[in-house]
Each structure stands twice: as structure tokens, then as C-alpha cells.
């Protein structure tokens, strides 16, 4: 009679609760198999194949068909914490969710129910098997008390007894540790093989007793020779070596052979197969000596220095082309290095600087203090410092510009240039600009005098009128004074006669009209004096010499000041239209730019042959401010434009211009880091456009 479903289930559960009993024969057979695995590993068997056999043995003892073996990854590597070494079925252990489950159960040491909702390799879903309850368990593998990996498997029954499980896990940990050690050894051997191959390329060998010299493979490649194209003799190497370098090399090798140096190191030139020279660095040692201590064998290495030598030559050529003194200075003021590529005389000979602190050298104290303060600032702020100073030299007073640049945590490079000639040129340029200013003032003198004469005339007229008013008001004020100064302190009432006398004086002086006119006269006079003051200030600003220090100014305000200066030259021949946009304040030399504006406005006015228009536009464009001065005058041809900025070129009649205005203007704008452009056509006027940086270049 068939068994009931209930009885079958009961026996199945009972079987799962009862661990399999290990017979002595089965245990001996297991231990024998484990011993064979270890013996085969020691004899050099394939570790991966042995680990795969071990996993199969473990699954058989567990009564499981699914499991994987993972090795702990060395170090804090990214990704999974362990690497799959063996898996049954193949690829099963690569499922990410299984590995996460293994890590989770490993922390608790307890199996968890396993419902096969996981995806098998290749994307095929596995369906749960309802016929038997299963659980998943992960067990750690140790070797020498160190966790080396884990094994994860699906259980269909209870764990086997400890006398079966423990030997399995112990041997598994030992095999896994051996596999890891083998892998590390293979990696190290590969690295060593590559290093030996690299060394083999660099090494040359010389037998002094037979005069054989086998050059390194690297040297053959550098020089462009095949393996059998160079005869292995010392004489062959001598023919390759530059004849100027041979005596030096032989001296270095002789000194080393006699024991005076631990190794021989030398740079030399070797001729390539194509006839060019390559730079080689060789390091050599005596590898063998005879019984008398004489060298028998030399070995050495070769390194290609050609690229570095070319860089050094380019750097040297660059330094030779720089007309400067170059120092490397530590933060305490000690000179580390020095380069002088010019005939510039220095306070001391170049060799006196290196290794010395500037405080120990006969350098003026003001220069020491200035340099150290700038050096501290550069090292602290990681920036660049530029400063100037003068020194009394045998050839006279010289001017210098020093530029300090941070080149290390406690080190800076100092570049010093003699700017004496530049200073002289700048002084001559300033004198030329001042002369052009005075010429412009001479040209505007009559107009300025007329401009001042107008307010002076009506101020004078108003003062004469006020003088007459004061005369007319004199009797009235005198009578009032008598009444105020009369003796007695009692309040008094004016008599009818007194009131009649005051009324008569009021009418005679026409006091009502005077009191109405006087504020207007005073206001007009104040306006006139204010106008005179503005003209005087504009004249003073225009005529003053530039002090050489840049200032932060508003260009729109400077243009207004210039228009007050040249206004009388323009108002009788044109209308001046302003189109001033908002501008940032810029750093510049305002007196120089006012000279530019004056030249451009006067030229625009002179270009008008009849009544016309001058338009001034300002705007900001990126990091620049733009000033446009346009006129509706006669314009210019391209030939004239090509000569426009040439010194002493002028289109004005003889005696009416120096021909320096536009030339000086362009030089001023260029020194400000800007540019001056012109557009013009005959009969269609001209436009001069001035571009200036908001922050000038350093």
C-alpha cells in the first residue's frame, strides 16, 4: 500500500535534521583524498585544477550540487570583496546577488532559506524546486589564522559532523593560500623578468684581457646599428666615440680602476650610423680583478642623453639671448645659483654670489632690505613682485628693474635688468609730450583768452552796477544808521517827519528795484567766476607734467575736462554731440590720455571745412573701454592714413603743426596696453577709435 504524502514529508524533514553519520571507512577515504590533493600541490600541480577538485569533494560530502569558492582580494580594491576561483556549475558563483548573500550569511554563521529566484549565468531564470526545502550557507576559509576566502553552497541537509567538515575546510584554506602565493610569485617573477630584460638592454661588458667589448643593445638602437654590424672590440667603441671625449673618459676609467672612485661615470658623444652625434651617459664598475688586483672585466650601463642635451642647449641659448642677470635665492637671502648672459657689470664677480647670503656681501643696505621684504612677500603670497632701484656704478648712476618669481617652497628666481637707457628714453618721451602740450596750448591760447574774457567782462560789468547800487543806497543806509545810533534805550516811535524822510530816500534810490536786481547780479558773477576757475583748473591739469604714477580715473570726466579746454576752438565751426556710456574706472596716466583726446578733438575740428558735427561715443567692450571720436570733415585717402602716425608728417599748412600729435598719441596708447585705430574716406569724415584695457598690463 503506498505511503501517504504526510509520512514522506515527515521522513524528509527528519533526514534534514539528522547530520550524516561518517563511518570510519568513509572518513579515512576522505582524509586520503585530501592528502593526495596536498601532495599533488606540493609536487607542482595546477592550483586551480586542485581547487576545483576540492570544491567538488566538498559538495559531494555536503550532498550539494551548487557551490563556489572565492578568494579574498588583497588590499582595499574596488568592486567585489572576493574573487571567484572555482564554481559548480561553472559561472554560478559570478551572480552578484549570490556573492552579496554569501557576505551576509558569513557575518551570522547561519544558513538562510534559499529560494532560487536568482538569475543563472547567461540570463536564464531558475525556478524554485518545491520538492525539497533548501538553504544557503557561506563558510570562511582560514590559513595561519588569516581569512583567505570563503565557500558558498546550497544545502539540502544538515551540515556533516565536525570530523568531516573541519579537515575539508582546513585543506581548502591551505590550497587557497598556496594558490594566492603562487599568483603573487608569478607576478613578481614577471616584474623581475621585465627588469632583467630592461637591464640586459642597458648593460655592456668589456673583457680587458681579450679586448672584447660587447656594447649594450640600447646603445646599438640609439646609434642605429643592427646586432651584427658592430665588431665586439674596444677599438670599435673607440671609433664610435668623439675624439675630444676619449682622453677624459680614459682618465675617469683609470681613476676608478685604481680604486680611487666607487664607480666610473661619464658623458660622451657617440657617432650614429647616419653620421650625427648622440649624447650617452655611461656608468661602469670593475666586476672582476686578477690575483694581483688588476681589473679584468668591466660592466656598465648606457643611457641616452641626446634629448636632454638638446633641451639644455635650447635653454642655454635662451638664457644667452636674455639681457638680464638671473639669480636663484632662498628665503633667507642665500644665493643658490647665478647666470649672467650679458656684458653687464655687477657689484661682484659672479662666483662671489653662489652659496653666499646677501647680508654677507658688500651690497647697499637699502637694496638688501628692499630685496628681502619683496622676497618674503613673494614666498608668502605666491605671486610676482616688480620693483626698481638705482645704484652708483663705475660707469655712473644706473637704474635697474628686479622681478621676483616664486620657484619653490622656500626659493625664488630674481631677474634683474638694466633699465637706464629705457629711463632716458622715457624722460625724452615725457619732454616731447610736454613740448607737444605747450604747442597745443599755444594753438589754443587765443581761444582760451577769449573764453576767459567773456565771464571776466560780465563779472566786471556786474561789479560796476553793484558799485552804483551801493552809492544810491548810501543816504538811505546813513539815515537808518542815525536812527539806530540815537541816544537812549527806550523804545521809540518814528515821527511823521522821520518816516517821510526815509520814504523819500527809498524812492530816490529806487531801492525796490535794486533789491530785485542785486541777487541776479551776484548769481551771474558767481557763475562767471566759476567758469574762470574751471578753465584755470583745466589749463593747470593739461599743462602739468606727468608724475609717472598711474591713477584710477573716470574717462568720461577726463573727456569733459578736455572739452572745456578745446571748446572755444570747436563751438564756432561744429556741434559737439556726446554719447557717453557707463564706464568702469580705469588705471592709467590721465594727463597723457588728456593729451591724446586734445590732439584728436583739435584734428577733428580742423578737418571741418564748414559747419559740421563731432560725435564722441564711449562704451565698455569686454575688458576694454572704447572711445570713438568722429567728424563729418573732408576725410583722408588710404595713402594719407598709411603715413598718419609717422613722426613729423602733417597735412596742415607750413607753420601750423609739428606733425607729432598723432605719433605721440599712438605711443601713449600703446604704452597703456591699448591701440588706436582710424577709419576714413575722402568726403565722408574720419573716426578715431581708442581701445584701453581696464587693468593695464604689468
PDB file of C-alpha atoms in Angstrom, residues 21-282:
ATOM      1  CA  UNK A  21      26.968   9.844  10.073  1.00  0.00           C
ATOM      2  CA  UNK A  22      30.595   9.360   8.969  1.00  0.00           C
ATOM      3  CA  UNK A  23      31.765   5.764   9.010  1.00  0.00           C
ATOM      4  CA  UNK A  24      35.434   5.167   9.812  1.00  0.00           C
ATOM      5  CA  UNK A  25      35.999   3.878   6.294  1.00  0.00           C
ATOM      6  CA  UNK A  26      34.409   6.983   4.719  1.00  0.00           C
ATOM      7  CA  UNK A  27      36.424   9.305   6.939  1.00  0.00           C
ATOM      8  CA  UNK A  28      39.692   7.510   6.107  1.00  0.00           C
ATOM      9  CA  UNK A  29      38.868   7.701   2.415  1.00  0.00           C
ATOM     10  CA  UNK A  30      38.201  11.463   2.714  1.00  0.00           C
ATOM     11  CA  UNK A  31      41.451  12.111   4.558  1.00  0.00           C
ATOM     12  CA  UNK A  32      43.360  10.089   1.958  1.00  0.00           C
ATOM     13  CA  UNK A  33      41.850  12.163  -0.836  1.00  0.00           C
ATOM     14  CA  UNK A  34      42.701  15.411   0.946  1.00  0.00           C
ATOM     15  CA  UNK A  35      46.280  14.199   1.490  1.00  0.00           C
ATOM     16  CA  UNK A  36      46.589  13.393  -2.218  1.00  0.00           C
ATOM     17  CA  UNK A  37      45.403  16.916  -3.110  1.00  0.00           C
ATOM     18  CA  UNK A  38      48.020  18.484  -0.855  1.00  0.00           C
ATOM     19  CA  UNK A  39      50.765  16.194  -2.126  1.00  0.00           C
ATOM     20  CA  UNK A  40      49.966  16.985  -5.747  1.00  0.00           C
ATOM     21  CA  UNK A  41      50.039  20.719  -4.979  1.00  0.00           C
ATOM     22  CA  UNK A  42      53.473  20.359  -3.354  1.00  0.00           C
ATOM     23  CA  UNK A  43      54.721  18.485  -6.436  1.00  0.00           C
ATOM     24  CA  UNK A  44      53.705  21.451  -8.604  1.00  0.00           C
ATOM     25  CA  UNK A  45      50.231  20.512  -9.704  1.00  0.00           C
ATOM     26  CA  UNK A  46      47.933  23.113 -11.228  1.00  0.00           C
ATOM     27  CA  UNK A  47      46.451  25.003  -8.213  1.00  0.00           C
ATOM     28  CA  UNK A  48      43.237  25.947  -9.993  1.00  0.00           C
ATOM     29  CA  UNK A  49      42.532  22.340 -11.046  1.00  0.00           C
ATOM     30  CA  UNK A  50      43.189  21.132  -7.485  1.00  0.00           C
ATOM     31  CA  UNK A  51      40.865  23.796  -6.010  1.00  0.00           C
ATOM     32  CA  UNK A  52      38.156  22.742  -8.447  1.00  0.00           C
ATOM     33  CA  UNK A  53      38.572  19.105  -7.307  1.00  0.00           C
ATOM     34  CA  UNK A  54      38.449  20.216  -3.680  1.00  0.00           C
ATOM     35  CA  UNK A  55      35.179  22.075  -4.272  1.00  0.00           C
ATOM     36  CA  UNK A  56      33.671  19.001  -5.933  1.00  0.00           C
ATOM     37  CA  UNK A  57      34.752  16.882  -2.948  1.00  0.00           C
ATOM     38  CA  UNK A  58      33.198  19.348  -0.502  1.00  0.00           C
ATOM     39  CA  UNK A  59      29.892  19.465  -2.396  1.00  0.00           C
ATOM     40  CA  UNK A  60      29.781  15.660  -2.507  1.00  0.00           C
ATOM     41  CA  UNK A  61      30.279  15.422   1.250  1.00  0.00           C
ATOM     42  CA  UNK A  62      27.577  18.091   1.749  1.00  0.00           C
ATOM     43  CA  UNK A  63      25.193  16.436  -0.651  1.00  0.00           C
ATOM     44  CA  UNK A  64      25.018  19.680  -2.653  1.00  0.00           C
ATOM     45  CA  UNK A  65      25.088  20.360  -6.369  1.00  0.00           C
ATOM     46  CA  UNK A  66      25.721  24.118  -6.298  1.00  0.00           C
ATOM     47  CA  UNK A  67      28.618  25.975  -4.736  1.00  0.00           C
ATOM     48  CA  UNK A  68      31.509  28.353  -5.367  1.00  0.00           C
ATOM     49  CA  UNK A  69      34.920  29.122  -3.909  1.00  0.00           C
ATOM     50  CA  UNK A  70      36.040  32.743  -3.504  1.00  0.00           C
ATOM     51  CA  UNK A  71      39.457  34.184  -2.598  1.00  0.00           C
ATOM     52  CA  UNK A  72      39.769  37.402  -0.591  1.00  0.00           C
ATOM     53  CA  UNK A  73      41.134  40.206  -2.759  1.00  0.00           C
ATOM     54  CA  UNK A  74      44.343  41.765  -1.418  1.00  0.00           C
ATOM     55  CA  UNK A  75      44.157  45.371  -0.237  1.00  0.00           C
ATOM     56  CA  UNK A  76      41.288  47.868  -0.469  1.00  0.00           C
ATOM     57  CA  UNK A  77      40.472  47.075  -4.095  1.00  0.00           C
ATOM     58  CA  UNK A  78      37.335  48.492  -5.683  1.00  0.00           C
ATOM     59  CA  UNK A  79      34.454  46.176  -6.625  1.00  0.00           C
ATOM     60  CA  UNK A  80      33.670  42.783  -5.113  1.00  0.00           C
ATOM     61  CA  UNK A  81      35.434  41.842  -1.870  1.00  0.00           C
ATOM     62  CA  UNK A  82      36.455  38.403  -3.192  1.00  0.00           C
ATOM     63  CA  UNK A  83      37.367  36.730  -6.468  1.00  0.00           C
ATOM     64  CA  UNK A  84      35.628  33.567  -7.723  1.00  0.00           C
ATOM     65  CA  UNK A  85      38.220  30.790  -8.115  1.00  0.00           C
ATOM     66  CA  UNK A  86      36.007  27.737  -8.744  1.00  0.00           C
ATOM     67  CA  UNK A  87      32.276  27.258  -9.243  1.00  0.00           C
ATOM     68  CA  UNK A  88      29.802  24.381  -9.719  1.00  0.00           C
ATOM     69  CA  UNK A  89      28.022  24.661 -12.042  1.00  0.00           C
ATOM     70  CA  UNK A  90      30.534  26.814 -13.993  1.00  0.00           C
ATOM     71  CA  UNK A  91      29.784  30.542 -13.688  1.00  0.00           C
ATOM     72  CA  UNK A  92      27.200  30.080 -10.933  1.00  0.00           C
ATOM     73  CA  UNK A  93      29.313  31.961  -8.373  1.00  0.00           C
ATOM     74  CA  UNK A  94      29.558  35.043 -10.633  1.00  0.00           C
ATOM     75  CA  UNK A  95      25.935  36.005  -9.879  1.00  0.00           C
ATOM     76  CA  UNK A  96      26.233  39.271  -7.895  1.00  0.00           C
ATOM     77  CA  UNK A  97      23.246  38.577  -5.643  1.00  0.00           C
ATOM     78  CA  UNK A  98      24.805  35.248  -4.591  1.00  0.00           C
ATOM     79  CA  UNK A  99      28.010  36.989  -3.578  1.00  0.00           C
ATOM     80  CA  UNK A 100      26.072  39.577  -1.574  1.00  0.00           C
ATOM     81  CA  UNK A 101      24.155  36.724   0.109  1.00  0.00           C
ATOM     82  CA  UNK A 102      27.432  34.955   0.896  1.00  0.00           C
ATOM     83  CA  UNK A 103      28.827  38.057   2.608  1.00  0.00           C
ATOM     84  CA  UNK A 104      25.613  38.439   4.607  1.00  0.00           C
ATOM     85  CA  UNK A 105      25.431  34.855   5.867  1.00  0.00           C
ATOM     86  CA  UNK A 106      29.149  34.812   6.597  1.00  0.00           C
ATOM     87  CA  UNK A 107      28.634  37.509   9.227  1.00  0.00           C
ATOM     88  CA  UNK A 108      25.968  35.446  11.040  1.00  0.00           C
ATOM     89  CA  UNK A 109      27.353  31.954  10.507  1.00  0.00           C
ATOM     90  CA  UNK A 110      23.836  30.609   9.999  1.00  0.00           C
ATOM     91  CA  UNK A 111      22.259  29.176   6.841  1.00  0.00           C
ATOM     92  CA  UNK A 112      19.345  31.090   5.343  1.00  0.00           C
ATOM     93  CA  UNK A 113      16.395  29.772   3.317  1.00  0.00           C
ATOM     94  CA  UNK A 114      17.274  29.652  -0.343  1.00  0.00           C
ATOM     95  CA  UNK A 115      14.519  30.243  -2.885  1.00  0.00           C
ATOM     96  CA  UNK A 116      16.023  30.053  -6.354  1.00  0.00           C
ATOM     97  CA  UNK A 117      14.790  33.392  -7.629  1.00  0.00           C
ATOM     98  CA  UNK A 118      18.300  34.220  -8.740  1.00  0.00           C
ATOM     99  CA  UNK A 119      19.322  34.537 -12.350  1.00  0.00           C
ATOM    100  CA  UNK A 120      21.675  31.926 -13.669  1.00  0.00           C
ATOM    101  CA  UNK A 121      24.642  32.775 -15.882  1.00  0.00           C
ATOM    102  CA  UNK A 122      23.552  33.648 -19.393  1.00  0.00           C
ATOM    103  CA  UNK A 123      20.297  35.250 -18.188  1.00  0.00           C
ATOM    104  CA  UNK A 124      18.246  32.019 -17.806  1.00  0.00           C
ATOM    105  CA  UNK A 125      15.965  32.270 -14.746  1.00  0.00           C
ATOM    106  CA  UNK A 126      15.969  29.312 -12.356  1.00  0.00           C
ATOM    107  CA  UNK A 127      12.670  28.090 -10.974  1.00  0.00           C
ATOM    108  CA  UNK A 128      12.398  27.012  -7.354  1.00  0.00           C
ATOM    109  CA  UNK A 129      12.229  23.287  -6.695  1.00  0.00           C
ATOM    110  CA  UNK A 130       9.274  22.739  -4.363  1.00  0.00           C
ATOM    111  CA  UNK A 131      10.177  19.116  -3.782  1.00  0.00           C
ATOM    112  CA  UNK A 132      12.846  19.902  -1.221  1.00  0.00           C
ATOM    113  CA  UNK A 133      13.492  22.795   1.109  1.00  0.00           C
ATOM    114  CA  UNK A 134      16.959  24.234   0.689  1.00  0.00           C
ATOM    115  CA  UNK A 135      19.196  26.739   2.478  1.00  0.00           C
ATOM    116  CA  UNK A 136      22.288  28.758   1.541  1.00  0.00           C
ATOM    117  CA  UNK A 137      25.407  28.851   3.702  1.00  0.00           C
ATOM    118  CA  UNK A 138      28.798  30.580   3.435  1.00  0.00           C
ATOM    119  CA  UNK A 139      31.783  29.218   5.387  1.00  0.00           C
ATOM    120  CA  UNK A 140      35.084  31.074   5.874  1.00  0.00           C
ATOM    121  CA  UNK A 141      38.406  29.527   4.886  1.00  0.00           C
ATOM    122  CA  UNK A 142      41.438  30.298   7.048  1.00  0.00           C
ATOM    123  CA  UNK A 143      45.152  29.663   6.805  1.00  0.00           C
ATOM    124  CA  UNK A 144      47.526  30.554   9.650  1.00  0.00           C
ATOM    125  CA  UNK A 145      44.616  32.256  11.459  1.00  0.00           C
ATOM    126  CA  UNK A 146      44.089  34.562   8.468  1.00  0.00           C
ATOM    127  CA  UNK A 147      40.925  34.531   6.447  1.00  0.00           C
ATOM    128  CA  UNK A 148      41.909  33.757   2.870  1.00  0.00           C
ATOM    129  CA  UNK A 149      38.499  33.100   1.305  1.00  0.00           C
ATOM    130  CA  UNK A 150      35.068  31.575   1.635  1.00  0.00           C
ATOM    131  CA  UNK A 151      32.922  28.850   0.181  1.00  0.00           C
ATOM    132  CA  UNK A 152      29.208  29.332  -0.552  1.00  0.00           C
ATOM    133  CA  UNK A 153      26.874  26.424  -1.243  1.00  0.00           C
ATOM    134  CA  UNK A 154      23.236  25.331  -1.306  1.00  0.00           C
ATOM    135  CA  UNK A 155      22.396  22.796   1.426  1.00  0.00           C
ATOM    136  CA  UNK A 156      19.801  20.075   1.126  1.00  0.00           C
ATOM    137  CA  UNK A 157      20.531  18.586   4.575  1.00  0.00           C
ATOM    138  CA  UNK A 158      22.211  19.381   7.860  1.00  0.00           C
ATOM    139  CA  UNK A 159      25.959  20.070   7.985  1.00  0.00           C
ATOM    140  CA  UNK A 160      28.194  16.991   8.261  1.00  0.00           C
ATOM    141  CA  UNK A 161      29.967  16.260  11.500  1.00  0.00           C
ATOM    142  CA  UNK A 162      32.982  18.306  12.553  1.00  0.00           C
ATOM    143  CA  UNK A 163      35.430  15.432  11.969  1.00  0.00           C
ATOM    144  CA  UNK A 164      34.484  15.583   8.270  1.00  0.00           C
ATOM    145  CA  UNK A 165      33.911  19.329   7.816  1.00  0.00           C
ATOM    146  CA  UNK A 166      36.984  20.590   9.661  1.00  0.00           C
ATOM    147  CA  UNK A 167      39.608  18.706   7.570  1.00  0.00           C
ATOM    148  CA  UNK A 168      37.829  19.802   4.395  1.00  0.00           C
ATOM    149  CA  UNK A 169      37.901  23.492   5.373  1.00  0.00           C
ATOM    150  CA  UNK A 170      41.490  23.302   6.641  1.00  0.00           C
ATOM    151  CA  UNK A 171      42.794  21.764   3.418  1.00  0.00           C
ATOM    152  CA  UNK A 172      40.694  24.197   1.340  1.00  0.00           C
ATOM    153  CA  UNK A 173      42.199  27.179   3.154  1.00  0.00           C
ATOM    154  CA  UNK A 174      45.708  25.747   2.723  1.00  0.00           C
ATOM    155  CA  UNK A 175      45.230  25.127  -1.017  1.00  0.00           C
ATOM    156  CA  UNK A 176      43.715  28.606  -1.494  1.00  0.00           C
ATOM    157  CA  UNK A 177      46.615  30.244   0.344  1.00  0.00           C
ATOM    158  CA  UNK A 178      49.043  28.300  -1.837  1.00  0.00           C
ATOM    159  CA  UNK A 179      47.230  29.422  -4.976  1.00  0.00           C
ATOM    160  CA  UNK A 180      47.406  33.056  -3.824  1.00  0.00           C
ATOM    161  CA  UNK A 181      51.118  32.738  -3.047  1.00  0.00           C
ATOM    162  CA  UNK A 182      51.705  31.160  -6.456  1.00  0.00           C
ATOM    163  CA  UNK A 183      49.920  34.060  -8.158  1.00  0.00           C
ATOM    164  CA  UNK A 184      51.939  36.638  -6.259  1.00  0.00           C
ATOM    165  CA  UNK A 185      55.134  34.785  -7.125  1.00  0.00           C
ATOM    166  CA  UNK A 186      54.161  34.720 -10.802  1.00  0.00           C
ATOM    167  CA  UNK A 187      53.542  38.491 -10.763  1.00  0.00           C
ATOM    168  CA  UNK A 188      56.867  39.135  -9.028  1.00  0.00           C
ATOM    169  CA  UNK A 189      58.694  36.843 -11.439  1.00  0.00           C
ATOM    170  CA  UNK A 190      57.156  38.660 -14.406  1.00  0.00           C
ATOM    171  CA  UNK A 191      58.222  42.013 -12.960  1.00  0.00           C
ATOM    172  CA  UNK A 192      61.708  40.653 -12.356  1.00  0.00           C
ATOM    173  CA  UNK A 193      61.828  39.269 -15.897  1.00  0.00           C
ATOM    174  CA  UNK A 194      60.912  42.683 -17.306  1.00  0.00           C
ATOM    175  CA  UNK A 195      63.521  44.388 -15.142  1.00  0.00           C
ATOM    176  CA  UNK A 196      66.177  41.909 -16.202  1.00  0.00           C
ATOM    177  CA  UNK A 197      65.211  42.421 -19.832  1.00  0.00           C
ATOM    178  CA  UNK A 198      65.494  46.184 -19.341  1.00  0.00           C
ATOM    179  CA  UNK A 199      68.860  45.832 -17.613  1.00  0.00           C
ATOM    180  CA  UNK A 200      70.053  43.496 -20.338  1.00  0.00           C
ATOM    181  CA  UNK A 201      69.273  46.223 -22.878  1.00  0.00           C
ATOM    182  CA  UNK A 202      71.367  48.757 -20.974  1.00  0.00           C
ATOM    183  CA  UNK A 203      74.359  46.639 -19.903  1.00  0.00           C
ATOM    184  CA  UNK A 204      77.670  46.455 -21.760  1.00  0.00           C
ATOM    185  CA  UNK A 205      80.519  44.076 -20.935  1.00  0.00           C
ATOM    186  CA  UNK A 206      84.248  44.558 -21.507  1.00  0.00           C
ATOM    187  CA  UNK A 207      86.892  41.841 -21.101  1.00  0.00           C
ATOM    188  CA  UNK A 208      90.142  43.750 -20.629  1.00  0.00           C
ATOM    189  CA  UNK A 209      92.296  40.653 -21.084  1.00  0.00           C
ATOM    190  CA  UNK A 210      90.931  39.874 -24.575  1.00  0.00           C
ATOM    191  CA  UNK A 211      89.995  43.467 -25.529  1.00  0.00           C
ATOM    192  CA  UNK A 212      86.451  42.297 -26.240  1.00  0.00           C
ATOM    193  CA  UNK A 213      83.664  44.796 -25.657  1.00  0.00           C
ATOM    194  CA  UNK A 214      80.044  43.824 -26.226  1.00  0.00           C
ATOM    195  CA  UNK A 215      78.088  47.072 -26.448  1.00  0.00           C
ATOM    196  CA  UNK A 216      74.606  47.212 -24.944  1.00  0.00           C
ATOM    197  CA  UNK A 217      71.560  46.586 -27.071  1.00  0.00           C
ATOM    198  CA  UNK A 218      70.294  50.060 -26.113  1.00  0.00           C
ATOM    199  CA  UNK A 219      73.453  51.715 -27.441  1.00  0.00           C
ATOM    200  CA  UNK A 220      73.080  49.847 -30.754  1.00  0.00           C
ATOM    201  CA  UNK A 221      69.487  51.084 -31.033  1.00  0.00           C
ATOM    202  CA  UNK A 222      70.492  54.660 -30.154  1.00  0.00           C
ATOM    203  CA  UNK A 223      73.213  54.653 -32.797  1.00  0.00           C
ATOM    204  CA  UNK A 224      71.089  52.845 -35.389  1.00  0.00           C
ATOM    205  CA  UNK A 225      73.143  49.638 -35.806  1.00  0.00           C
ATOM    206  CA  UNK A 226      71.858  46.077 -36.209  1.00  0.00           C
ATOM    207  CA  UNK A 227      73.066  43.304 -33.869  1.00  0.00           C
ATOM    208  CA  UNK A 228      75.971  42.039 -36.043  1.00  0.00           C
ATOM    209  CA  UNK A 229      77.057  45.380 -37.541  1.00  0.00           C
ATOM    210  CA  UNK A 230      79.453  46.267 -34.710  1.00  0.00           C
ATOM    211  CA  UNK A 231      82.547  44.168 -34.096  1.00  0.00           C
ATOM    212  CA  UNK A 232      82.767  43.371 -30.327  1.00  0.00           C
ATOM    213  CA  UNK A 233      86.107  45.098 -29.676  1.00  0.00           C
ATOM    214  CA  UNK A 234      87.302  48.077 -27.665  1.00  0.00           C
ATOM    215  CA  UNK A 235      88.717  49.593 -30.842  1.00  0.00           C
ATOM    216  CA  UNK A 236      85.261  49.594 -32.440  1.00  0.00           C
ATOM    217  CA  UNK A 237      83.913  51.561 -29.486  1.00  0.00           C
ATOM    218  CA  UNK A 238      86.856  53.992 -29.719  1.00  0.00           C
ATOM    219  CA  UNK A 239      85.979  54.713 -33.355  1.00  0.00           C
ATOM    220  CA  UNK A 240      82.388  55.481 -32.326  1.00  0.00           C
ATOM    221  CA  UNK A 241      83.452  57.828 -29.509  1.00  0.00           C
ATOM    222  CA  UNK A 242      84.123  61.510 -30.219  1.00  0.00           C
ATOM    223  CA  UNK A 243      87.924  62.039 -30.265  1.00  0.00           C
ATOM    224  CA  UNK A 244      87.646  65.088 -27.978  1.00  0.00           C
ATOM    225  CA  UNK A 245      85.902  62.981 -25.295  1.00  0.00           C
ATOM    226  CA  UNK A 246      88.276  59.968 -25.303  1.00  0.00           C
ATOM    227  CA  UNK A 247      91.105  61.384 -23.105  1.00  0.00           C
ATOM    228  CA  UNK A 248      88.618  62.453 -20.418  1.00  0.00           C
ATOM    229  CA  UNK A 249      86.859  59.041 -20.429  1.00  0.00           C
ATOM    230  CA  UNK A 250      90.161  57.146 -20.212  1.00  0.00           C
ATOM    231  CA  UNK A 251      91.185  59.288 -17.219  1.00  0.00           C
ATOM    232  CA  UNK A 252      87.904  58.569 -15.401  1.00  0.00           C
ATOM    233  CA  UNK A 253      88.173  54.807 -16.086  1.00  0.00           C
ATOM    234  CA  UNK A 254      91.810  54.760 -14.969  1.00  0.00           C
ATOM    235  CA  UNK A 255      90.970  56.510 -11.683  1.00  0.00           C
ATOM    236  CA  UNK A 256      88.184  54.002 -10.990  1.00  0.00           C
ATOM    237  CA  UNK A 257      90.341  51.002 -11.936  1.00  0.00           C
ATOM    238  CA  UNK A 258      92.976  52.144  -9.440  1.00  0.00           C
ATOM    239  CA  UNK A 259      90.320  52.197  -6.717  1.00  0.00           C
ATOM    240  CA  UNK A 260      90.056  55.967  -6.306  1.00  0.00           C
ATOM    241  CA  UNK A 261      86.302  56.100  -7.022  1.00  0.00           C
ATOM    242  CA  UNK A 262      83.440  53.665  -6.337  1.00  0.00           C
ATOM    243  CA  UNK A 263      82.269  53.822  -9.954  1.00  0.00           C
ATOM    244  CA  UNK A 264      83.123  55.496 -13.228  1.00  0.00           C
ATOM    245  CA  UNK A 265      80.501  57.857 -14.616  1.00  0.00           C
ATOM    246  CA  UNK A 266      80.963  59.886 -17.785  1.00  0.00           C
ATOM    247  CA  UNK A 267      79.066  61.603 -20.579  1.00  0.00           C
ATOM    248  CA  UNK A 268      80.336  61.397 -24.139  1.00  0.00           C
ATOM    249  CA  UNK A 269      79.349  61.769 -27.771  1.00  0.00           C
ATOM    250  CA  UNK A 270      78.982  58.695 -29.985  1.00  0.00           C
ATOM    251  CA  UNK A 271      78.610  58.790 -33.748  1.00  0.00           C
ATOM    252  CA  UNK A 272      75.368  57.419 -35.140  1.00  0.00           C
ATOM    253  CA  UNK A 273      75.252  55.305 -38.277  1.00  0.00           C
ATOM    254  CA  UNK A 274      73.864  58.344 -40.169  1.00  0.00           C
ATOM    255  CA  UNK A 275      76.848  60.465 -39.077  1.00  0.00           C
ATOM    256  CA  UNK A 276      75.082  62.514 -36.376  1.00  0.00           C
ATOM    257  CA  UNK A 277      76.276  62.664 -32.761  1.00  0.00           C
ATOM    258  CA  UNK A 278      74.310  61.224 -29.841  1.00  0.00           C
ATOM    259  CA  UNK A 279      74.972  62.048 -26.179  1.00  0.00           C
ATOM    260  CA  UNK A 280      75.441  58.968 -23.949  1.00  0.00           C
ATOM    261  CA  UNK A 281      75.708  58.662 -20.161  1.00  0.00           C
ATOM    262  CA  UNK A 282      77.700  55.587 -19.039  1.00  0.00           C
TER     263      UNK A 282
END
